[in-house]
Amino acid sequence: MANTQDQASLNDHNYSMDGIREACFDELIEEEMQMAKPLSDHNPFQSPNPKKMKRRDESKKVNMESIYDAIHALSQRFEERLDAFERKFDNFDQRIQNNEKEVTENKNEIIQLKAHVDRLTKENKELKERCREIERYGRRWNLKLIGLPEKENEDTREMVIGILTRVIPISVEQLRDKVDTVHRLGKKDDPAFNMRPRPIIVQFGMRTTRDEIWRRSREARVCKELHVQFRQDWSKEDREARAKLYPTVQEARRNGKKAYLKEG
């Protein structure tokens, strides 16, 4: 009894599945029919609308005119800029020519100025040498006395004349006529002399008297007793030059050669 009922239930189930299959098959057939149906009644080979074609042609014509106008405007702007560039170029070219002219003129002026400076330099050198020679010439009447102690309120001229009377056999009166000026160099208590007595410049009125005193002073007894010494009155330039060259003279003398420094 139970088996009979189960078989009946299974037959009912199979019948239901067959119905579902038929329903699904019908739906698929209908979908395929729908897909195969044309989407619209449009004919692809139908002639275009003349109005639409006219509007399209007019639109193309307008576009071509706009492009032509744009090209024409661009060309005009290009020509204007080209003209402006040419004007600037001409201006630059003129400036360059002016600069070249000015450079040439400046070069000529520089050449002239250089020649003028060279001439002035040569003249200045000659004038300096003349001034040195004049100074040397004036100093040839002078002698410098080194090492004479200073005294308070001293009469420097009379002190020096007293020494000179013991150097050469001339009376005091004659020496007073032949000695022009006598003075010490620098300021009193000048630290540059390092506590040594200031040198004395003796200027003679006669060159012969000066030269004789210069020759005799080297062996004069009074100079050795007073520890004083007469020297040439060289200029600053000559003193520096002689100080620089004197070691060479000493070296030559040590080698048995006769060497000395000339004036100037």
Rosetta silent file (secondary structure, phi, psi, omega in degrees, C-alpha in Angstrom):
SEQUENCE: MANTQDQASLNDHNYSMDGIREACFDELIEEEMQMAKPLSDHNPFQSPNPKKMKRRDESKKVNMESIYDAIHALSQRFEERLDAFERKFDNFDQRIQNNEKEVTENKNEIIQLKAHVDRLTKENKELKERCREIERYGRRWNLKLIGLPEKENEDTREMVIGILTRVIPISVEQLRDKVDTVHRLGKKDDPAFNMRPRPIIVQFGMRTTRDEIWRRSREARVCKELHVQFRQDWSKEDREARAKLYPTVQEARRNGKKAYLKEG
SCORE:     score description
SCORE:     0.000 S_00000001
   1 L     0.000  -44.538  178.019    0.000    0.000    0.000 S_00000001
   2 H   -63.738  -41.553  179.679    2.804    2.333    0.857 S_00000001
   3 H   -63.243  -37.526 -178.946    4.675    1.472   -2.336 S_00000001
   4 H   -65.352  -39.207  179.785    1.630    2.261   -4.424 S_00000001
   5 H   -68.582  -40.788  179.616    1.330    5.730   -2.905 S_00000001
   6 H   -64.434  -39.492 -179.867    5.007    6.548   -3.442 S_00000001
   7 H   -65.670  -38.324  179.941    4.831    5.524   -7.075 S_00000001
   8 H   -65.783  -38.888  179.089    1.771    7.722   -7.579 S_00000001
   9 H   -65.857  -38.053 -179.447    3.596   10.695   -5.976 S_00000001
  10 H   -69.057  -38.330  177.915    6.632   10.188   -8.248 S_00000001
  11 H   -63.984  -38.825  177.145    4.402   10.048  -11.362 S_00000001
  12 H   -62.612  -38.176  179.847    2.818   13.339  -10.329 S_00000001
  13 H   -66.147  -42.951  179.013    6.262   14.868   -9.910 S_00000001
  14 H   -62.936  -36.608 -179.466    7.427   13.778  -13.352 S_00000001
  15 H   -65.780  -40.382  179.202    4.355   15.275  -14.894 S_00000001
  16 H   -65.176  -41.877 -179.551    5.038   18.586  -13.217 S_00000001
  17 H   -64.689  -37.637  178.400    8.682   18.666  -14.487 S_00000001
  18 H   -65.099  -36.826  179.219    7.528   18.001  -18.039 S_00000001
  19 H   -66.929  -39.096  179.695    5.190   20.935  -17.857 S_00000001
  20 H   -64.499  -42.023 -179.678    7.962   23.237  -16.614 S_00000001
  21 H   -61.505  -42.968 -179.095   10.223   22.124  -19.486 S_00000001
  22 H   -65.614  -38.231  179.658    7.513   22.896  -22.043 S_00000001
  23 H   -65.177  -43.301 -179.806    6.880   26.334  -20.529 S_00000001
  24 H   -64.843  -39.337 -179.133   10.583   27.231  -20.606 S_00000001
  25 H   -64.697  -39.153  178.306   10.873   26.063  -24.201 S_00000001
  26 H   -64.645  -40.689  179.192    7.990   28.259  -25.206 S_00000001
  27 H   -63.408  -39.608  179.225    9.572   31.308  -23.534 S_00000001
  28 H   -64.491  -41.249  179.458   12.877   30.722  -25.385 S_00000001
  29 H   -62.794  -39.143 -179.433   11.057   30.505  -28.703 S_00000001
  30 H   -68.380  -39.213  178.199    9.289   33.767  -27.976 S_00000001
  31 H   -64.025  -40.736  179.371   12.548   35.556  -27.032 S_00000001
  32 H   -65.511  -36.560  178.143   14.197   34.405  -30.251 S_00000001
  33 H   -64.605  -41.898  179.548   11.182   35.672  -32.199 S_00000001
  34 H   -63.492  -40.808 -178.976   11.466   39.034  -30.503 S_00000001
  35 H   -68.920  -32.595 -179.671   15.206   39.263  -31.241 S_00000001
  36 H   -78.410  -13.531 -178.957   14.664   38.369  -34.892 S_00000001
  37 L   -74.351  134.298  179.190   12.038   41.124  -35.318 S_00000001
  38 L   -58.552  143.291 -177.616   13.404   44.313  -36.984 S_00000001
  39 L   -72.133  -30.968 -179.614   14.054   47.138  -34.521 S_00000001
  40 L  -152.472  174.833  179.607   12.487   49.779  -36.748 S_00000001
  41 L   -93.114   13.325 -177.010   10.971   50.364  -40.094 S_00000001
  42 L   -69.983  137.328  177.564   14.038   52.431  -41.306 S_00000001
  43 L  -103.076  118.164 -176.568   15.326   51.584  -44.734 S_00000001
  44 L   -66.975  -17.143 -178.382   19.133   51.934  -44.934 S_00000001
  45 L  -100.294   16.448 -179.706   18.947   52.604  -48.640 S_00000001
  46 L   -74.503  142.311 -178.793   16.512   55.496  -48.288 S_00000001
  47 L   -66.564  142.832 -179.751   17.681   58.774  -49.971 S_00000001
  48 L   -67.818  159.998 -179.197   18.952   61.571  -47.603 S_00000001
  49 L   -75.168  125.415 -178.782   16.783   64.543  -46.832 S_00000001
  50 H   -61.079  -37.559  179.606   17.633   67.467  -49.217 S_00000001
  51 H   -62.865  -42.708  178.827   17.058   70.106  -46.516 S_00000001
  52 H   -64.799  -39.649  179.068   19.482   68.392  -44.202 S_00000001
  53 H   -64.122  -38.940  179.138   22.035   68.173  -46.994 S_00000001
  54 H   -64.753  -44.883  178.493   21.651   71.913  -47.726 S_00000001
  55 H   -62.258  -37.563  179.818   22.107   72.844  -44.102 S_00000001
  56 H   -65.326  -41.435  178.286   25.192   70.598  -43.996 S_00000001
  57 H   -64.960  -43.612  178.444   26.678   72.302  -47.060 S_00000001
  58 H   -61.676  -38.135  178.828   25.963   75.740  -45.660 S_00000001
  59 H   -64.247  -40.387  178.579   27.605   74.706  -42.373 S_00000001
  60 H   -65.499  -39.331  179.803   30.686   73.521  -44.266 S_00000001
  61 H   -63.338  -43.457  177.991   30.796   76.782  -46.197 S_00000001
  62 H   -61.727  -41.859  179.382   30.584   78.794  -42.994 S_00000001
  63 H   -63.217  -41.075  179.772   33.357   76.705  -41.450 S_00000001
  64 H   -66.166  -40.845  176.991   35.630   77.249  -44.483 S_00000001
  65 H   -64.146  -39.812  177.878   35.017   81.000  -44.394 S_00000001
  66 H   -63.023  -42.245  179.156   35.807   81.093  -40.682 S_00000001
  67 H   -63.931  -41.609  179.691   39.014   79.154  -41.293 S_00000001
  68 H   -64.119  -43.674  178.387   39.974   81.495  -44.141 S_00000001
  69 H   -61.600  -41.631 -179.973   39.282   84.561  -41.967 S_00000001
  70 H   -64.295  -42.140  179.127   41.330   83.096  -39.143 S_00000001
  71 H   -64.912  -42.115  179.261   44.213   82.307  -41.500 S_00000001
  72 H   -62.449  -43.966  178.602   44.016   85.800  -42.995 S_00000001
  73 H   -63.736  -41.858  179.045   44.013   87.418  -39.521 S_00000001
  74 H   -64.065  -41.048  178.203   46.913   85.237  -38.424 S_00000001
  75 H   -64.242  -39.967  179.092   48.846   86.104  -41.576 S_00000001
  76 H   -65.225  -42.591  177.411   48.196   89.804  -41.026 S_00000001
  77 H   -63.106  -39.279  178.815   49.375   89.586  -37.420 S_00000001
  78 H   -63.071  -42.964  179.302   52.461   87.709  -38.555 S_00000001
  79 H   -65.210  -39.373  178.535   53.227   90.400  -41.141 S_00000001
  80 H   -63.084  -45.220  178.866   52.757   93.136  -38.532 S_00000001
  81 H   -65.323  -36.711  178.630   55.102   91.382  -36.113 S_00000001
  82 H   -64.618  -41.343  177.070   57.583   90.770  -38.934 S_00000001
  83 H   -62.947  -42.079  178.637   57.514   94.476  -39.801 S_00000001
  84 H   -63.825  -40.381  178.212   58.044   95.372  -36.133 S_00000001
  85 H   -63.848  -40.294  178.774   60.919   92.905  -35.927 S_00000001
  86 H   -64.797  -39.741  177.478   62.487   94.389  -39.058 S_00000001
  87 H   -63.198  -42.926  177.909   62.211   97.883  -37.568 S_00000001
  88 H   -63.709  -40.332  179.818   63.840   96.674  -34.348 S_00000001
  89 H   -62.917  -43.152  177.472   66.528   94.899  -36.353 S_00000001
  90 H   -62.099  -38.465  178.273   67.232   98.080  -38.333 S_00000001
  91 H   -65.201  -44.297  177.502   67.411   99.985  -35.043 S_00000001
  92 H   -62.206  -40.750  179.843   69.805   97.417  -33.576 S_00000001
  93 H   -62.939  -39.164  177.962   71.909   97.539  -36.731 S_00000001
  94 H   -66.493  -40.824  177.459   72.118  101.319  -36.455 S_00000001
  95 H   -62.746  -41.474  179.238   73.083  101.056  -32.805 S_00000001
  96 H   -62.186  -43.231  178.128   75.771   98.528  -33.641 S_00000001
  97 H   -62.686  -41.127  177.576   77.187  100.836  -36.302 S_00000001
  98 H   -63.650  -41.543  179.234   77.153  103.735  -33.836 S_00000001
  99 H   -64.578  -40.764  177.664   78.863  101.592  -31.223 S_00000001
 100 H   -62.146  -40.372  178.132   81.505  100.499  -33.712 S_00000001
 101 H   -63.922  -44.510  179.655   82.126  104.127  -34.605 S_00000001
 102 H   -65.388  -38.422  178.403   82.382  105.104  -30.933 S_00000001
 103 H   -62.474  -43.020  177.838   84.711  102.166  -30.228 S_00000001
 104 H   -61.853  -44.216  178.630   86.972  103.261  -33.073 S_00000001
 105 H   -63.545  -41.735  179.132   86.966  106.841  -31.790 S_00000001
 106 H   -63.829  -40.051  177.862   87.674  105.633  -28.237 S_00000001
 107 H   -60.619  -43.747  178.918   90.553  103.480  -29.465 S_00000001
 108 H   -63.494  -41.380  177.892   92.064  106.475  -31.232 S_00000001
 109 H   -64.398  -40.223  179.124   91.626  108.603  -28.114 S_00000001
 110 H   -63.396  -40.716  178.261   93.182  105.875  -25.964 S_00000001
 111 H   -62.083  -43.921  178.758   96.156  105.669  -28.332 S_00000001
 112 H   -64.821  -42.885  179.258   96.587  109.445  -28.141 S_00000001
 113 H   -64.502  -39.486  178.662   96.186  109.443  -24.354 S_00000001
 114 H   -62.303  -43.613  177.351   98.686  106.598  -24.019 S_00000001
 115 H   -62.955  -38.435  178.494  101.199  108.530  -26.095 S_00000001
 116 H   -66.468  -42.156  178.977  100.489  111.616  -23.959 S_00000001
 117 H   -64.520  -41.826  178.481  100.903  109.624  -20.736 S_00000001
 118 H   -61.398  -41.113  179.140  104.149  108.104  -22.011 S_00000001
 119 H   -65.412  -43.409  178.558  105.426  111.572  -22.854 S_00000001
 120 H   -65.072  -38.237  178.312  104.398  112.918  -19.433 S_00000001
 121 H   -62.477  -43.012  178.422  105.974  109.900  -17.729 S_00000001
 122 H   -63.994  -44.512  178.375  109.224  110.525  -19.559 S_00000001
 123 H   -63.118  -40.759  178.890  109.117  114.232  -18.705 S_00000001
 124 H   -62.754  -42.010  178.080  108.315  113.444  -15.072 S_00000001
 125 H   -62.555  -43.028  179.139  111.241  111.052  -14.889 S_00000001
 126 H   -65.279  -40.739  178.977  113.551  113.665  -16.408 S_00000001
 127 H   -64.476  -40.742  177.909  112.256  116.348  -14.025 S_00000001
 128 H   -62.055  -42.391  179.951  112.797  114.071  -11.024 S_00000001
 129 H   -65.787  -38.101  176.328  116.322  113.359  -12.152 S_00000001
 130 H   -63.783  -42.798  178.129  116.948  117.077  -12.625 S_00000001
 131 H   -61.937  -40.661  177.932  115.585  117.779   -9.137 S_00000001
 132 H   -63.609  -40.911 -179.248  117.847  115.073   -7.702 S_00000001
 133 H   -66.980  -39.442  176.444  120.817  116.515   -9.542 S_00000001
 134 H   -63.179  -42.328  178.506  120.012  120.023   -8.281 S_00000001
 135 H   -64.496  -41.779  177.237  119.708  118.642   -4.752 S_00000001
 136 H   -61.098  -42.813 -178.453  123.014  116.765   -5.135 S_00000001
 137 H   -62.508  -41.714  178.345  124.659  119.888   -6.462 S_00000001
 138 H   -66.875  -33.931 -178.925  123.461  121.938   -3.484 S_00000001
 139 H   -75.272  -11.547  179.302  124.615  119.267   -1.042 S_00000001
 140 L   -69.591  -14.958  175.699  128.141  119.375   -2.489 S_00000001
 141 L   -92.414    2.639 -175.342  128.731  122.523   -0.404 S_00000001
 142 E  -110.103  156.186  167.151  127.691  120.672    2.768 S_00000001
 143 E  -134.885  147.562  179.057  129.332  118.370    5.288 S_00000001
 144 E  -109.101  125.414  179.441  127.579  116.408    8.006 S_00000001
 145 E  -100.003  122.634 -175.206  129.196  116.290   11.460 S_00000001
 146 E  -112.562  136.740  169.358  128.330  113.155   13.445 S_00000001
 147 L    97.135    0.631  179.710  128.785  112.479   17.169 S_00000001
 148 L   -80.448  119.333 -177.644  129.168  115.962   18.717 S_00000001
 149 L   -61.672  149.207  178.986  127.257  116.001   22.047 S_00000001
 150 L   -88.708  146.868  176.179  124.508  118.535   22.509 S_00000001
 151 L  -125.325  153.190  179.695  124.608  121.221   25.185 S_00000001
 152 L   -68.814  130.910  179.727  121.844  123.328   26.615 S_00000001
 153 L    55.679   40.205 -178.377  121.617  126.714   24.863 S_00000001
 154 L   -75.738  152.052  171.179  124.647  125.859   22.730 S_00000001
 155 L   -99.916   91.987 -171.601  126.025  128.071   19.953 S_00000001
 156 H   -61.260  -39.710 -177.182  126.322  125.346   17.356 S_00000001
 157 H   -63.319  -46.542 -179.282  128.031  127.527   14.747 S_00000001
 158 H   -67.118  -34.998  177.218  130.839  128.653   17.085 S_00000001
 159 H   -62.891  -44.014 -178.428  131.333  125.088   18.337 S_00000001
 160 H   -69.227  -42.146  178.375  131.783  123.795   14.796 S_00000001
 161 H   -61.454  -36.791  176.498  134.113  126.657   13.757 S_00000001
 162 H   -61.782  -37.118  177.421  136.271  125.863   16.788 S_00000001
 163 H   -70.748  -40.766 -176.954  136.627  122.274   15.547 S_00000001
 164 H   -64.956  -33.074  178.231  137.338  123.380   11.966 S_00000001
 165 L   -64.052  -20.938  177.777  140.223  125.598   13.084 S_00000001
 166 L   -93.668   -7.942  177.637  141.939  122.440   14.309 S_00000001
 167 L   -90.397  -46.974  179.002  141.275  120.595   11.044 S_00000001
 168 L  -123.128  149.650 -178.410  142.756  123.162    8.615 S_00000001
 169 L   -79.242   71.770  177.883  145.260  125.974    9.370 S_00000001
 170 L  -130.180  146.054 -179.302  142.864  128.893    8.915 S_00000001
 171 L   -70.907  161.969  179.350  142.012  131.609   11.393 S_00000001
 172 H   -61.702  -40.478 -178.953  138.676  131.828   13.093 S_00000001
 173 H   -62.549  -42.390  179.273  137.852  135.059   11.231 S_00000001
 174 H   -65.389  -40.664  178.962  138.475  133.443    7.858 S_00000001
 175 H   -65.825  -34.738  178.275  136.360  130.391    8.752 S_00000001
 176 H   -64.018  -32.099  177.947  133.497  132.613    9.858 S_00000001
 177 H   -76.796  -28.198 -175.393  133.518  134.166    6.395 S_00000001
 178 H   -95.232  -17.285  176.090  133.674  130.801    4.632 S_00000001
 179 E   -93.654  124.784 -176.313  131.128  128.928    6.774 S_00000001
 180 E   -86.480  -76.122 -177.153  127.589  129.905    5.817 S_00000001
 181 E  -125.367  150.656  177.647  125.035  128.118    8.040 S_00000001
 182 E  -138.641  127.967  178.629  125.310  125.502   10.796 S_00000001
 183 E  -158.359  155.623  176.167  122.328  123.683   12.337 S_00000001
 184 E   -86.112  153.698  179.333  121.348  120.349   13.803 S_00000001
 185 L   -89.601  145.129  174.575  118.953  117.993   12.001 S_00000001
 186 L    75.092 -176.910  179.564  115.564  117.031   13.394 S_00000001
 187 L   -96.284  153.952  179.585  113.915  117.985   16.657 S_00000001
 188 L   -65.834  141.582 -177.978  115.490  117.779   20.078 S_00000001
 189 L    61.968   29.448  176.643  114.825  114.486   21.922 S_00000001
 190 L   -72.008  121.848 -178.520  113.614  112.930   18.675 S_00000001
 191 H   -63.642  -14.155 -179.699  113.317  109.147   19.331 S_00000001
 192 H   -65.401  -24.722 -179.703  114.475  108.505   15.766 S_00000001
 193 H   -90.319   -2.251  173.314  118.072  109.237   16.848 S_00000001
 194 L    54.772   50.863  176.212  117.868  106.692   19.694 S_00000001
 195 L    65.444   11.224  175.975  119.364  109.024   22.368 S_00000001
 196 L   -90.525  157.721  177.453  122.328  109.857   20.134 S_00000001
 197 L   -63.506  141.712  179.202  123.368  113.477   19.415 S_00000001
 198 L   -68.918  140.587  178.388  121.615  114.957   16.439 S_00000001
 199 L   -64.325  158.822 -179.837  123.815  115.353   13.338 S_00000001
 200 E  -118.107  131.914  175.682  124.990  118.809   12.328 S_00000001
 201 E   -98.703  124.755  178.359  124.831  120.186    8.796 S_00000001
 202 E  -113.024  116.606  179.757  127.658  122.594    7.934 S_00000001
 203 E  -106.192  124.855 -176.548  127.104  124.630    4.767 S_00000001
 204 E   -98.737  152.048  175.967  130.158  126.373    3.310 S_00000001
 205 L   -85.613  -18.902  179.595  130.270  129.461    1.152 S_00000001
 206 L  -125.724  131.017 -177.998  133.259  128.199   -0.789 S_00000001
 207 H   -68.527  -35.198 -178.211  133.511  124.743   -2.313 S_00000001
 208 H   -64.248  -39.898  178.346  137.310  124.666   -2.068 S_00000001
 209 H   -65.097  -42.908  178.775  137.207  125.154    1.700 S_00000001
 210 H   -60.440  -47.008 -177.216  134.627  122.417    2.066 S_00000001
 211 H   -65.402  -36.685  179.393  136.663  119.931   -0.017 S_00000001
 212 H   -66.928  -42.294  177.435  139.866  120.665    1.929 S_00000001
 213 H   -63.854  -38.436  178.596  138.145  120.078    5.269 S_00000001
 214 H   -61.676  -40.253 -179.514  136.654  116.845    3.878 S_00000001
 215 H   -72.276  -43.192 -174.931  140.125  115.551    2.915 S_00000001
 216 H   -76.684  -24.937 -174.359  141.882  116.610    6.134 S_00000001
 217 L   -66.524  -23.002 -177.893  139.121  115.473    8.528 S_00000001
 218 L   -66.622  -30.615 -179.975  139.878  111.804    7.966 S_00000001
 219 L  -113.156    7.577 -177.060  143.246  112.106    9.694 S_00000001
 220 L   -68.492  134.548 -179.173  142.495  115.079   11.939 S_00000001
 221 H   -68.088  -35.786 -177.011  143.476  114.542   15.595 S_00000001
 222 H   -62.217  -35.732 -179.910  140.575  116.615   16.899 S_00000001
 223 H   -65.552  -37.984  179.307  138.052  114.248   15.280 S_00000001
 224 H   -72.571  -36.070  179.647  139.647  111.274   17.033 S_00000001
 225 H   -68.439  -41.799 -178.789  139.790  113.092   20.381 S_00000001
 226 H   -88.226   -5.217 -178.667  136.138  114.212   20.259 S_00000001
 227 L    57.698   44.753  176.516  134.958  110.968   18.588 S_00000001
 228 L  -115.964  165.985 -177.179  133.310  112.926   15.823 S_00000001
 229 E  -150.012  136.335  173.966  133.286  112.314   12.106 S_00000001
 230 E   -92.686  137.615  179.424  132.646  114.380    8.987 S_00000001
 231 E  -134.321  163.328  174.125  130.556  112.761    6.241 S_00000001
 232 E   -69.077  147.874  178.365  129.145  113.605    2.871 S_00000001
 233 L   -95.088   82.898 -178.813  125.634  115.069    2.906 S_00000001
 234 L   -81.405  153.929  172.449  123.870  112.570    0.645 S_00000001
 235 L   -74.089  169.207 -178.955  120.214  112.786   -0.335 S_00000001
 236 H   -62.104  -44.099  179.632  117.768  110.154    0.876 S_00000001
 237 H   -62.052  -42.341 -179.319  117.725  108.354   -2.488 S_00000001
 238 H   -68.379  -37.178  178.164  121.515  108.304   -2.650 S_00000001
 239 H   -62.415  -44.295  179.988  121.803  107.045    0.947 S_00000001
 240 H   -65.502  -41.937 -179.856  119.428  104.165    0.217 S_00000001
 241 H   -65.113  -41.231 -179.519  121.216  103.291   -3.037 S_00000001
 242 H   -68.059  -38.570  178.323  124.659  103.390   -1.366 S_00000001
 243 H   -64.159  -33.161  179.801  123.456  101.262    1.558 S_00000001
 244 H   -74.346  -34.360 -176.136  122.200   98.686   -0.924 S_00000001
 245 H   -92.104  -16.999 -173.890  125.423   98.629   -2.963 S_00000001
 246 H   -61.363  -37.057  176.025  127.974   98.951   -0.164 S_00000001
 247 H   -58.485  -33.826  177.348  128.078   95.178    0.625 S_00000001
 248 H   -66.832  -38.809  177.141  129.156   94.596   -2.981 S_00000001
 249 H   -64.170  -43.692  178.928  131.971   97.121   -2.553 S_00000001
 250 H   -62.262  -41.608  179.248  133.120   95.393    0.638 S_00000001
 251 H   -63.577  -40.263  177.962  133.109   92.011   -1.054 S_00000001
 252 H   -65.076  -40.071  179.231  135.215   93.391   -3.944 S_00000001
 253 H   -66.424  -38.145  177.582  137.698   94.923   -1.510 S_00000001
 254 H   -64.095  -26.933  178.302  138.046   91.629    0.366 S_00000001
 255 L   -87.902   10.932  176.601  138.923   90.043   -2.980 S_00000001
 256 L    82.257   15.280  179.642  141.732   92.545   -3.463 S_00000001
 257 L  -100.192  154.437  176.519  139.960   94.794   -5.921 S_00000001
 258 L   -88.948  116.707 -176.077  139.771   98.560   -5.851 S_00000001
 259 L  -139.722  143.306  178.155  136.112   99.520   -5.427 S_00000001
 260 L  -158.074  165.817  179.692  134.248  102.652   -4.406 S_00000001
 261 L  -103.669  132.211  176.416  130.855  104.349   -4.843 S_00000001
 262 L   -87.174  161.079  179.058  130.470  107.396   -7.040 S_00000001
 263 L   -62.609  129.340  179.024  128.210  110.304   -6.231 S_00000001
 264 L    83.912    0.000    0.000  124.657  109.516   -7.209 S_00000001
